[in-house]
Structure formats: structure tokens, C-alpha cells
């Protein structure tokens, strides 16, 4: 059925938060909402989808407020009251409006959504991303997943690991991948102003974009710092630009000092999403030896034509297309990271060809591909 002939969907989306913090999940959800607005723009009547947000407040900046999506901001000072109010509002919506489907935006909400939807016979879909579902989950979460009508996930790795550890049927899963905006993240020249600002002129520049939280050490910024002395033997002018903020920065700063590479590591702090592309273009290679559910930052770097290094046992297999577009190494192995970085900076491999990296990435992970995925899912709902 062509989308212009489709009746308006009656969906309910439930998320922990979208606008009050930054991160890969938040970026992904924003892309989902943007795609939803795109594929429902030509329905016969205004879409009736509503979005409930547990931890976001009305004063957040939300570019998706429109006739297509109605948002409810339910953050409260009392956490227990906020959860109770969140559950009550959802139940009222389910009873009064009988949505065709509920999209549960995080596994932490899944037992609640199952409890509310199942007695009413309303199907629900759980969105999953990575680490939060990789291990064996407590029974109530396993039950909620097993009773879901479908489960969205962003990578084959997350699907396979989640199924294996939680006895789930892979057929229940739909891959709804992360995407990159090829109009924003483009190949371009290095900004002379930024090079001067960070004292990077004439340097070989490695780069990472990541939260610097003590709970996110797996991102591998420390491993990269530990690899710098070995990389510097081949590239004496190497420097490492770290974009991000968090409570782990003092430890990382001290680590760089202890290893004698403090002058090589530049902590640029938080950079707004709209300015990120100009920072990617500063780099000669992007690296994040991590354990990711997917890794949107890899797509952003690849769309800018950067050689990329990732971990070898996570969802980065998808954006790196199983190693076709980058280097995959054991994520805590500083020697392997150093060897791969030297190869990237030498630039002799096809995986360093900027146009090749961009073309291959956009062919599979463009915004249009996400819209197509959602269109097919919503069509199946209509026909059902």
C-alpha cells in the first residue's frame, strides 16, 4: 500500500528520555522520530501517534513537536511519583484510545508495557540497542521480551547475543539500523581555525567522540592513550583529539601525563552535534576500540571519509560492514590498536580511500534506508 493511501496510524511511543541527555541511543531515537514524521507525512488524516517521556521536561528543545506527534513530558522531582504517573498516563491512553501498537523505547520499561498491554490485547514492540540486553536478563524482562509482538534492534550482533542469552526466537527481531545524515557529514578540508585553536597544525590526528564517564570506560579512550607511545615511534607528529565530557576525564588526563604523552592528547570537551562534522574533518583517522551495540559515530566518521577502527566483538560489525570499511581489533588490546592506527595513518589500504568509505556507507545507512524500513513495518501493521 502506498503511504498516501494509508490511514493514519494510532501508535504510542514510550521512552525513558530523549532530550535531557546526549548519547547514541538518544541520537538513534531522534532519527526514528524523524523517519516516522517522514513516512506518515502523506497519510489521509493527521497521524495520532503520541510520545510519553519519563525523564524529559517540557522546557527541553524538541524539534519534533508537530501535528504528527504529540509529546507528554512526565519528569517529576519525586522519582517514585514520576514512575507512577507515567504508568497511569499510559494505562489511560491504552484504555481510551486503543493504539494499534505500543513502541517500548527501552528494556527497563518492558515489564510495565507488558503488564499494561497484554490484558488489553494490544501488541507491543520493544526497542533494543546493545549492552542493556546482551547478558542474561532477570525473568521479568525475559518474559516481557518473549511476549512482545516484535523486537527492534540496531545490529545483527545485538540480535544474536540477546537471543542466545535470553532464549528468544530470532524471527521475532527486526533490524532497524542506525543511519547518518550524508548532507551534514561530508568530506571536506580541515578548518585552519580549529587546527590553530587546538595546536594541531602539521600533526597526524587521531580522533574519538565518546562520553567520558567512569561507567563508559569500555569506549577505549584509555586504551588509545596507552597506544600513543608506540604509534609515535612511526609518526612522531601524532596527536589525539578527544571529543566528549564526563567524570572520567581527570583519570584520562593523568594517564596521559603518566605515559609522557600529555602534549599529544587534546581534550576538546563537548561539541554540539551541529558542529561535529568540522571536527571529524580535522582527523586523519577515527578510532573507538569499544563494545558498541552499533556505533553511530562510526557512520559519521565514515561519511566524512575517515578510516575507522573499532572493536572486534560487538555491533560495530554492521557499520564497518564486517571489516570491509575499517579495522576491527580486540577492544582492550593497546598493541593491536597501535598497529591498526599506524596502518590507517599510512593510508595505503582501500579502507583509507575517502570516497570509497563514504559511498559504501551511504549506500546502506542513509536516512532514506531507515524510512524504507519503517515504511515496510507500518505497511505490515496495516495489512495485519
mmCIF file of N, CA, C and O in Angstrom, residues 102-166:
data_model
loop_
_atom_site.group_PDB
_atom_site.id
_atom_site.type_symbol
_atom_site.label_atom_id
_atom_site.label_comp_id
_atom_site.label_asym_id
_atom_site.label_seq_id
_atom_site.Cartn_x
_atom_site.Cartn_y
_atom_site.Cartn_z
ATOM 1 N N UNK A 102 2.085 -0.381 20.684
ATOM 2 C CA UNK A 102 2.892 0.420 21.602
ATOM 3 C C UNK A 102 4.358 0.119 21.319
ATOM 4 O O UNK A 102 4.757 -1.047 21.215
ATOM 5 N N UNK A 103 5.147 1.166 21.173
ATOM 6 C CA UNK A 103 6.588 1.021 20.990
ATOM 7 C C UNK A 103 7.259 1.341 22.324
ATOM 8 O O UNK A 103 7.212 2.480 22.791
ATOM 9 N N UNK A 104 7.847 0.319 22.908
ATOM 10 C CA UNK A 104 8.520 0.446 24.208
ATOM 11 C C UNK A 104 9.978 0.784 23.958
ATOM 12 O O UNK A 104 10.740 -0.043 23.442
ATOM 13 N N UNK A 105 10.399 1.982 24.341
ATOM 14 C CA UNK A 105 11.694 2.506 23.933
ATOM 15 C C UNK A 105 12.894 2.041 24.713
ATOM 16 O O UNK A 105 14.017 2.418 24.385
ATOM 17 N N UNK A 106 12.710 1.200 25.739
ATOM 18 C CA UNK A 106 13.870 0.702 26.487
ATOM 19 C C UNK A 106 13.458 -0.551 27.241
ATOM 20 O O UNK A 106 12.315 -0.663 27.713
ATOM 21 N N UNK A 107 14.386 -1.489 27.380
ATOM 22 C CA UNK A 107 14.102 -2.737 28.076
ATOM 23 C C UNK A 107 13.651 -2.487 29.509
ATOM 24 O O UNK A 107 12.855 -3.255 30.068
ATOM 25 N N UNK A 108 14.116 -1.395 30.143
ATOM 26 C CA UNK A 108 13.714 -1.104 31.517
ATOM 27 C C UNK A 108 12.221 -0.841 31.647
ATOM 28 O O UNK A 108 11.652 -0.974 32.729
ATOM 29 N N UNK A 109 11.594 -0.445 30.543
ATOM 30 C CA UNK A 109 10.156 -0.184 30.550
ATOM 31 C C UNK A 109 9.337 -1.398 30.128
ATOM 32 O O UNK A 109 8.109 -1.388 30.234
ATOM 33 N N UNK A 110 10.000 -2.441 29.660
ATOM 34 C CA UNK A 110 9.297 -3.559 29.038
ATOM 35 C C UNK A 110 8.341 -4.288 29.988
ATOM 36 O O UNK A 110 7.203 -4.600 29.592
ATOM 37 N N UNK A 111 8.719 -4.602 31.250
ATOM 38 C CA UNK A 111 7.752 -5.273 32.133
ATOM 39 C C UNK A 111 6.482 -4.448 32.352
ATOM 40 O O UNK A 111 5.379 -5.005 32.398
ATOM 41 N N UNK A 112 6.639 -3.130 32.487
ATOM 42 C CA UNK A 112 5.466 -2.261 32.642
ATOM 43 C C UNK A 112 4.583 -2.324 31.404
ATOM 44 O O UNK A 112 3.354 -2.493 31.514
ATOM 45 N N UNK A 113 5.185 -2.196 30.233
ATOM 46 C CA UNK A 113 4.404 -2.190 28.995
ATOM 47 C C UNK A 113 3.707 -3.534 28.797
ATOM 48 O O UNK A 113 2.534 -3.594 28.385
ATOM 49 N N UNK A 114 4.396 -4.625 29.119
ATOM 50 C CA UNK A 114 3.759 -5.938 29.005
ATOM 51 C C UNK A 114 2.561 -6.050 29.949
ATOM 52 O O UNK A 114 1.474 -6.511 29.564
ATOM 53 N N UNK A 115 2.754 -5.588 31.184
ATOM 54 C CA UNK A 115 1.692 -5.667 32.186
ATOM 55 C C UNK A 115 0.453 -4.888 31.752
ATOM 56 O O UNK A 115 -0.686 -5.329 31.975
ATOM 57 N N UNK A 116 0.657 -3.734 31.109
ATOM 58 C CA UNK A 116 -0.453 -2.896 30.700
ATOM 59 C C UNK A 116 -1.093 -3.356 29.387
ATOM 60 O O UNK A 116 -2.315 -3.302 29.228
ATOM 61 N N UNK A 117 -0.266 -3.806 28.459
ATOM 62 C CA UNK A 117 -0.770 -4.129 27.116
ATOM 63 C C UNK A 117 -1.405 -5.513 27.017
ATOM 64 O O UNK A 117 -2.415 -5.702 26.333
ATOM 65 N N UNK A 118 -0.816 -6.474 27.698
ATOM 66 C CA UNK A 118 -1.242 -7.866 27.498
ATOM 67 C C UNK A 118 -2.718 -8.098 27.840
ATOM 68 O O UNK A 118 -3.447 -8.710 27.052
ATOM 69 N N UNK A 119 -3.222 -7.613 28.983
ATOM 70 C CA UNK A 119 -4.639 -7.844 29.280
ATOM 71 C C UNK A 119 -5.583 -7.187 28.278
ATOM 72 O O UNK A 119 -6.723 -7.641 28.097
ATOM 73 N N UNK A 120 -5.113 -6.126 27.635
ATOM 74 C CA UNK A 120 -5.953 -5.394 26.674
ATOM 75 C C UNK A 120 -5.798 -5.922 25.246
ATOM 76 O O UNK A 120 -6.466 -5.444 24.330
ATOM 77 N N UNK A 121 -4.895 -6.877 25.064
ATOM 78 C CA UNK A 121 -4.691 -7.439 23.731
ATOM 79 C C UNK A 121 -4.046 -6.471 22.755
ATOM 80 O O UNK A 121 -4.233 -6.589 21.541
ATOM 81 N N UNK A 122 -3.282 -5.516 23.278
ATOM 82 C CA UNK A 122 -2.619 -4.533 22.415
ATOM 83 C C UNK A 122 -1.180 -4.988 22.160
ATOM 84 O O UNK A 122 -0.416 -5.197 23.110
ATOM 85 N N UNK A 123 -0.782 -5.165 20.910
ATOM 86 C CA UNK A 123 0.585 -5.615 20.623
ATOM 87 C C UNK A 123 1.606 -4.533 20.962
ATOM 88 O O UNK A 123 1.318 -3.338 20.864
ATOM 89 N N UNK A 124 2.795 -4.983 21.365
ATOM 90 C CA UNK A 124 3.852 -4.020 21.659
ATOM 91 C C UNK A 124 5.167 -4.487 21.062
ATOM 92 O O UNK A 124 5.418 -5.686 20.897
ATOM 93 N N UNK A 125 5.986 -3.494 20.741
ATOM 94 C CA UNK A 125 7.318 -3.714 20.185
ATOM 95 C C UNK A 125 8.342 -3.110 21.131
ATOM 96 O O UNK A 125 8.173 -1.975 21.589
ATOM 97 N N UNK A 126 9.403 -3.858 21.431
ATOM 98 C CA UNK A 126 10.468 -3.356 22.304
ATOM 99 C C UNK A 126 11.657 -2.932 21.451
ATOM 100 O O UNK A 126 12.094 -3.676 20.574
ATOM 101 N N UNK A 127 12.171 -1.732 21.701
ATOM 102 C CA UNK A 127 13.375 -1.255 21.017
ATOM 103 C C UNK A 127 14.596 -1.622 21.857
ATOM 104 O O UNK A 127 14.627 -1.352 23.065
ATOM 105 N N UNK A 128 15.578 -2.247 21.233
ATOM 106 C CA UNK A 128 16.814 -2.615 21.929
ATOM 107 C C UNK A 128 18.008 -2.058 21.160
ATOM 108 O O UNK A 128 17.922 -1.807 19.954
ATOM 109 N N UNK A 129 19.129 -1.900 21.859
ATOM 110 C CA UNK A 129 20.256 -1.177 21.282
ATOM 111 C C UNK A 129 21.584 -1.935 21.417
ATOM 112 O O UNK A 129 22.317 -2.077 20.444
ATOM 113 N N UNK A 130 21.899 -2.400 22.619
ATOM 114 C CA UNK A 130 23.203 -3.013 22.795
ATOM 115 C C UNK A 130 23.360 -3.633 24.161
ATOM 116 O O UNK A 130 22.634 -4.555 24.533
ATOM 117 N N UNK A 131 24.282 -3.093 24.940
ATOM 118 C CA UNK A 131 24.690 -3.704 26.207
ATOM 119 C C UNK A 131 23.537 -3.998 27.153
ATOM 120 O O UNK A 131 23.603 -4.944 27.948
ATOM 121 N N UNK A 132 22.479 -3.209 27.084
ATOM 122 C CA UNK A 132 21.387 -3.388 28.050
ATOM 123 C C UNK A 132 20.663 -4.723 27.887
ATOM 124 O O UNK A 132 19.937 -5.162 28.790
ATOM 125 N N UNK A 133 20.859 -5.399 26.754
ATOM 126 C CA UNK A 133 20.182 -6.686 26.534
ATOM 127 C C UNK A 133 21.150 -7.810 26.158
ATOM 128 O O UNK A 133 20.739 -8.901 25.801
ATOM 129 N N UNK A 134 22.453 -7.556 26.238
ATOM 130 C CA UNK A 134 23.428 -8.561 25.817
ATOM 131 C C UNK A 134 23.514 -9.742 26.776
ATOM 132 O O UNK A 134 23.745 -10.871 26.352
ATOM 133 N N UNK A 135 23.375 -9.491 28.073
ATOM 134 C CA UNK A 135 23.556 -10.565 29.049
ATOM 135 C C UNK A 135 22.220 -11.222 29.387
ATOM 136 O O UNK A 135 21.165 -10.783 28.943
ATOM 137 N N UNK A 136 22.286 -12.279 30.191
ATOM 138 C CA UNK A 136 21.067 -12.944 30.638
ATOM 139 C C UNK A 136 20.295 -12.002 31.553
ATOM 140 O O UNK A 136 20.809 -11.543 32.582
ATOM 141 N N UNK A 137 19.058 -11.703 31.186
ATOM 142 C CA UNK A 137 18.250 -10.734 31.916
ATOM 143 C C UNK A 137 17.421 -11.422 32.993
ATOM 144 O O UNK A 137 17.125 -12.617 32.900
ATOM 145 N N UNK A 138 17.014 -10.681 34.034
ATOM 146 C CA UNK A 138 16.101 -11.244 35.032
ATOM 147 C C UNK A 138 14.813 -11.735 34.371
ATOM 148 O O UNK A 138 14.422 -11.230 33.307
ATOM 149 N N UNK A 139 14.135 -12.705 34.993
ATOM 150 C CA UNK A 139 12.959 -13.328 34.367
ATOM 151 C C UNK A 139 11.891 -12.358 33.866
ATOM 152 O O UNK A 139 11.316 -12.566 32.796
ATOM 153 N N UNK A 140 11.605 -11.290 34.633
ATOM 154 C CA UNK A 140 10.518 -10.403 34.211
ATOM 155 C C UNK A 140 10.825 -9.719 32.882
ATOM 156 O O UNK A 140 9.906 -9.455 32.091
ATOM 157 N N UNK A 141 12.096 -9.460 32.600
ATOM 158 C CA UNK A 141 12.469 -8.856 31.323
ATOM 159 C C UNK A 141 12.433 -9.896 30.203
ATOM 160 O O UNK A 141 12.008 -9.604 29.081
ATOM 161 N N UNK A 142 12.866 -11.107 30.503
ATOM 162 C CA UNK A 142 12.792 -12.173 29.513
ATOM 163 C C UNK A 142 11.344 -12.446 29.127
ATOM 164 O O UNK A 142 11.027 -12.631 27.941
ATOM 165 N N UNK A 143 10.463 -12.461 30.114
ATOM 166 C CA UNK A 143 9.044 -12.699 29.840
ATOM 167 C C UNK A 143 8.473 -11.589 28.975
ATOM 168 O O UNK A 143 7.750 -11.836 28.000
ATOM 169 N N UNK A 144 8.804 -10.338 29.309
ATOM 170 C CA UNK A 144 8.295 -9.200 28.525
ATOM 171 C C UNK A 144 8.766 -9.281 27.077
ATOM 172 O O UNK A 144 8.008 -8.979 26.143
ATOM 173 N N UNK A 145 10.021 -9.704 26.867
ATOM 174 C CA UNK A 145 10.543 -9.825 25.509
ATOM 175 C C UNK A 145 9.890 -10.989 24.773
ATOM 176 O O UNK A 145 9.563 -10.893 23.589
ATOM 177 N N UNK A 146 9.684 -12.093 25.474
ATOM 178 C CA UNK A 146 9.094 -13.263 24.816
ATOM 179 C C UNK A 146 7.649 -13.017 24.412
ATOM 180 O O UNK A 146 7.162 -13.600 23.439
ATOM 181 N N UNK A 147 6.947 -12.161 25.147
ATOM 182 C CA UNK A 147 5.547 -11.871 24.847
ATOM 183 C C UNK A 147 5.369 -10.685 23.900
ATOM 184 O O UNK A 147 4.251 -10.404 23.457
ATOM 185 N N UNK A 148 6.463 -9.979 23.588
ATOM 186 C CA UNK A 148 6.378 -8.856 22.647
ATOM 187 C C UNK A 148 5.988 -9.360 21.263
ATOM 188 O O UNK A 148 6.365 -10.463 20.848
ATOM 189 N N UNK A 149 5.236 -8.546 20.558
ATOM 190 C CA UNK A 149 4.861 -8.891 19.187
ATOM 191 C C UNK A 149 6.084 -8.884 18.285
ATOM 192 O O UNK A 149 6.205 -9.694 17.367
ATOM 193 N N UNK A 150 6.996 -7.955 18.558
ATOM 194 C CA UNK A 150 8.249 -7.878 17.810
ATOM 195 C C UNK A 150 9.278 -7.134 18.643
ATOM 196 O O UNK A 150 8.939 -6.453 19.616
ATOM 197 N N UNK A 151 10.535 -7.272 18.263
ATOM 198 C CA UNK A 151 11.625 -6.563 18.918
ATOM 199 C C UNK A 151 12.475 -5.907 17.847
ATOM 200 O O UNK A 151 12.914 -6.578 16.911
ATOM 201 N N UNK A 152 12.670 -4.609 17.968
ATOM 202 C CA UNK A 152 13.580 -3.902 17.064
ATOM 203 C C UNK A 152 14.974 -3.921 17.675
ATOM 204 O O UNK A 152 15.140 -3.778 18.889
ATOM 205 N N UNK A 153 15.958 -4.060 16.834
ATOM 206 C CA UNK A 153 17.322 -3.877 17.306
ATOM 207 C C UNK A 153 18.166 -3.282 16.186
ATOM 208 O O UNK A 153 17.758 -3.292 15.024
ATOM 209 N N UNK A 154 19.337 -2.763 16.554
ATOM 210 C CA UNK A 154 20.096 -1.957 15.596
ATOM 211 C C UNK A 154 21.211 -2.713 14.901
ATOM 212 O O UNK A 154 21.816 -2.188 13.968
ATOM 213 N N UNK A 155 21.505 -3.948 15.363
ATOM 214 C CA UNK A 155 22.595 -4.683 14.722
ATOM 215 C C UNK A 155 22.371 -6.186 14.834
ATOM 216 O O UNK A 155 21.675 -6.664 15.736
ATOM 217 N N UNK A 156 22.973 -6.923 13.942
ATOM 218 C CA UNK A 156 22.890 -8.389 13.971
ATOM 219 C C UNK A 156 23.533 -8.925 15.242
ATOM 220 O O UNK A 156 23.060 -9.912 15.808
ATOM 221 N N UNK A 157 24.619 -8.305 15.675
ATOM 222 C CA UNK A 157 25.312 -8.762 16.874
ATOM 223 C C UNK A 157 24.391 -8.693 18.095
ATOM 224 O O UNK A 157 24.310 -9.646 18.882
ATOM 225 N N UNK A 158 23.709 -7.563 18.268
ATOM 226 C CA UNK A 158 22.808 -7.431 19.403
ATOM 227 C C UNK A 158 21.675 -8.446 19.315
ATOM 228 O O UNK A 158 21.297 -9.070 20.312
ATOM 229 N N UNK A 159 21.125 -8.646 18.128
ATOM 230 C CA UNK A 159 20.077 -9.661 17.959
ATOM 231 C C UNK A 159 20.581 -11.037 18.389
ATOM 232 O O UNK A 159 19.943 -11.728 19.196
ATOM 233 N N UNK A 160 21.721 -11.437 17.845
ATOM 234 C CA UNK A 160 22.209 -12.796 18.078
ATOM 235 C C UNK A 160 22.596 -13.020 19.542
ATOM 236 O O UNK A 160 22.276 -14.058 20.126
ATOM 237 N N UNK A 161 23.261 -12.046 20.140
ATOM 238 C CA UNK A 161 23.691 -12.210 21.530
ATOM 239 C C UNK A 161 22.498 -12.180 22.477
ATOM 240 O O UNK A 161 22.436 -12.949 23.454
ATOM 241 N N UNK A 162 21.528 -11.313 22.200
ATOM 242 C CA UNK A 162 20.333 -11.229 23.031
ATOM 243 C C UNK A 162 19.533 -12.526 22.963
ATOM 244 O O UNK A 162 19.071 -13.042 23.991
ATOM 245 N N UNK A 163 19.386 -13.062 21.772
ATOM 246 C CA UNK A 163 18.655 -14.321 21.601
ATOM 247 C C UNK A 163 19.342 -15.457 22.342
ATOM 248 O O UNK A 163 18.699 -16.249 23.043
ATOM 249 N N UNK A 164 20.641 -15.550 22.196
ATOM 250 C CA UNK A 164 21.394 -16.649 22.791
ATOM 251 C C UNK A 164 21.298 -16.640 24.316
ATOM 252 O O UNK A 164 21.086 -17.681 24.950
ATOM 253 N N UNK A 165 21.438 -15.458 24.912
ATOM 254 C CA UNK A 165 21.481 -15.369 26.374
ATOM 255 C C UNK A 165 20.114 -15.303 27.032
ATOM 256 O O UNK A 165 19.995 -15.428 28.247
ATOM 257 N N UNK A 166 19.063 -15.094 26.222
ATOM 258 C CA UNK A 166 17.724 -14.949 26.794
ATOM 259 C C UNK A 166 16.690 -15.869 26.151
ATOM 260 O O UNK A 166 15.485 -15.653 26.307
#
